CSV table of C-alpha atoms in Angstrom, one decimal:
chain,number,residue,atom,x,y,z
S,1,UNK,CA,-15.6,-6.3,13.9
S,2,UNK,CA,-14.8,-3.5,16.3
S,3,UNK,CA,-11.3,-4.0,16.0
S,4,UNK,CA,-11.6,-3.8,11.8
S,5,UNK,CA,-13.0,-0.4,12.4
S,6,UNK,CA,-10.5,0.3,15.0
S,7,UNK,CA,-7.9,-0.5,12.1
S,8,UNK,CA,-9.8,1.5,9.2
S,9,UNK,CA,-10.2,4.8,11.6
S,10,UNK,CA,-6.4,4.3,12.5
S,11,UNK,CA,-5.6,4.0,8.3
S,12,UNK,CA,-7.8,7.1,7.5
S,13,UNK,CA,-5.7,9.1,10.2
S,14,UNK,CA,-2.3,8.1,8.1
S,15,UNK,CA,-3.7,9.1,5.6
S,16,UNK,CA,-4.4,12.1,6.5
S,17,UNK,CA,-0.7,12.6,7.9
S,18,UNK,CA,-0.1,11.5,4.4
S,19,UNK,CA,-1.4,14.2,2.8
S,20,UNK,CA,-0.4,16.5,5.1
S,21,UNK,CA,3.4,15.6,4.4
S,22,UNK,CA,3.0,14.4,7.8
S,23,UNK,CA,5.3,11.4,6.6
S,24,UNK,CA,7.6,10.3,9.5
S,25,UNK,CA,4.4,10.2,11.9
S,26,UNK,CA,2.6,8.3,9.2
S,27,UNK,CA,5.1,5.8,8.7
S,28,UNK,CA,5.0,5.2,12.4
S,29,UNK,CA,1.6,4.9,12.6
S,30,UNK,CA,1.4,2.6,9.5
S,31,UNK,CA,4.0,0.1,10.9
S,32,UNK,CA,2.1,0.3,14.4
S,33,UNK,CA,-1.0,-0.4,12.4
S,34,UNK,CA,1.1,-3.5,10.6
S,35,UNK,CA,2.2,-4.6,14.0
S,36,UNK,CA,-1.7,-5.2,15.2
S,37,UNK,CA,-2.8,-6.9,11.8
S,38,UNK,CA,0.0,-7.7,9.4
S,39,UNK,CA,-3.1,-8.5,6.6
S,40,UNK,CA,-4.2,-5.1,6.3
S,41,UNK,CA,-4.0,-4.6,2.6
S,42,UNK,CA,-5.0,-1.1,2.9
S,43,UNK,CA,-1.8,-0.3,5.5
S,44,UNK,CA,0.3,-2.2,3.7
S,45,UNK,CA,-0.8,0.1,-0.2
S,46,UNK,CA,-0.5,2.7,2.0
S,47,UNK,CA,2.9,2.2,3.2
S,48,UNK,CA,4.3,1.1,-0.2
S,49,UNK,CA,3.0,4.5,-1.0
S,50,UNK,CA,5.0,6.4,1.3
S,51,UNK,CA,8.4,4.5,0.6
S,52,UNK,CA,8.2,4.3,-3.5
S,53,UNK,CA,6.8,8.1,-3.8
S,54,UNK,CA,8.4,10.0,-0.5
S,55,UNK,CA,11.3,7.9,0.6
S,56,UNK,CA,12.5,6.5,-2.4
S,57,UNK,CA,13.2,3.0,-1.1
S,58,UNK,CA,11.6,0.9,-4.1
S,59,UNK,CA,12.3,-2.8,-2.9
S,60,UNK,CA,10.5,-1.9,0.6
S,61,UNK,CA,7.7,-0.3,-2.0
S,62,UNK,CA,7.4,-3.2,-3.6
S,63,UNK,CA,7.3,-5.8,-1.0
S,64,UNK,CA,4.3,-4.0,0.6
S,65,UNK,CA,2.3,-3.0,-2.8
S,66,UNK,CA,3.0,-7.1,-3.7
S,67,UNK,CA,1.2,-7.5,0.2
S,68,UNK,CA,-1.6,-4.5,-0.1
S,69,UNK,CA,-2.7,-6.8,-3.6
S,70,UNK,CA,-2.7,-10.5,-1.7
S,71,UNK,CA,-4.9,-9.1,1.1
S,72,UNK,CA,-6.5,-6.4,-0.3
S,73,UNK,CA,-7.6,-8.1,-4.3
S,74,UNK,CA,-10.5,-5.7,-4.6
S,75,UNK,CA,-8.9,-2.6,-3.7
S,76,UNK,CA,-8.0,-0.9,-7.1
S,77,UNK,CA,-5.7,1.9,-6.1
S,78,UNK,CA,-3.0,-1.3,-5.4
S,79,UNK,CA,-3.3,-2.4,-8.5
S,80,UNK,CA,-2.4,1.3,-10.5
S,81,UNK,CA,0.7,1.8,-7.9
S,82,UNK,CA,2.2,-1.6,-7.6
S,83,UNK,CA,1.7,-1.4,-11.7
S,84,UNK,CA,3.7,1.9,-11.7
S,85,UNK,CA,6.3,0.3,-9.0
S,86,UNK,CA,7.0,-3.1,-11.5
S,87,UNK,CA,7.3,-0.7,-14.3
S,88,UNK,CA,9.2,1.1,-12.7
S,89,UNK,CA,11.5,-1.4,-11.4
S,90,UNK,CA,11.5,-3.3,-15.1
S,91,UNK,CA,9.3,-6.0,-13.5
S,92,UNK,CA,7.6,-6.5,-17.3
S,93,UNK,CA,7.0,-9.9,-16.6
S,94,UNK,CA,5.4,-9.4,-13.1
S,95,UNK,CA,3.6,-6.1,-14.4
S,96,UNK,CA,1.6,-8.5,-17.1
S,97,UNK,CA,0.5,-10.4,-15.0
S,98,UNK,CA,-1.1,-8.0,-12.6
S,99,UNK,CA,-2.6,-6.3,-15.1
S,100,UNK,CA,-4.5,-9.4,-16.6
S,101,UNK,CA,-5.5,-9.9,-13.2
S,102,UNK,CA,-6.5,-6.0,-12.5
S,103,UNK,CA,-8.7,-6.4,-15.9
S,104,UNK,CA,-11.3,-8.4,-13.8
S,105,UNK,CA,-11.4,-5.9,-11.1
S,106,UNK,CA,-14.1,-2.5,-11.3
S,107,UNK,CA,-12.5,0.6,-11.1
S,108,UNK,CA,-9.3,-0.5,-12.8
């Protein structure tokens, strides 16, 4: 338990650095946090944030927005930006799916 707060505090401080166009530090932090627990769904939405809307690097996007939905299913930010990565990246097929999935979800 400590540690998931430990991991939660460290994610609101990217995202911070996020906002702050902070984005080299909080791509370092991010992978650091990735390094100490390579399930964090919210690092990983995060991250595939930072490469598909600042660094322009859509596969690496992709892979992590694919990861933030497996371990993060009820986190509904995922859901809009992995959506607007398979569009995006003509994932039609992929992007159904999601979205019949994201239906079930509040806040989608």
């Amino acid at each position: 338990m400590e540690n998931e707060i430990h991991i939660e505090e460290q994610i609101l401080e990217a995202d911070k650095l996020y906002e702050d166009g902070e984005y080299a530090e909080c791509k370092r932090r991010l992978l650091d946090i990735l390094d100490q627990e390579p399930g964090s769904g919210r690092a990983h939405h995060l991250i595939g944030c930072l490469y598909f809307y600042i660094l322009d690097d859509h596969e690496k996007a992709y892979k992590h927005m694919k990861l933030a939905v497996k371990f993060a299913p009820d986190y509904p930010a995922a859901y809009t930006n992995y959506a607007r990565i398979l569009n995006y990246l003509n994932r039609h097929g992929e992007l159904l799916e999601l979205m019949t999935r994201a239906l079930d979800l509040e806040g989608v």
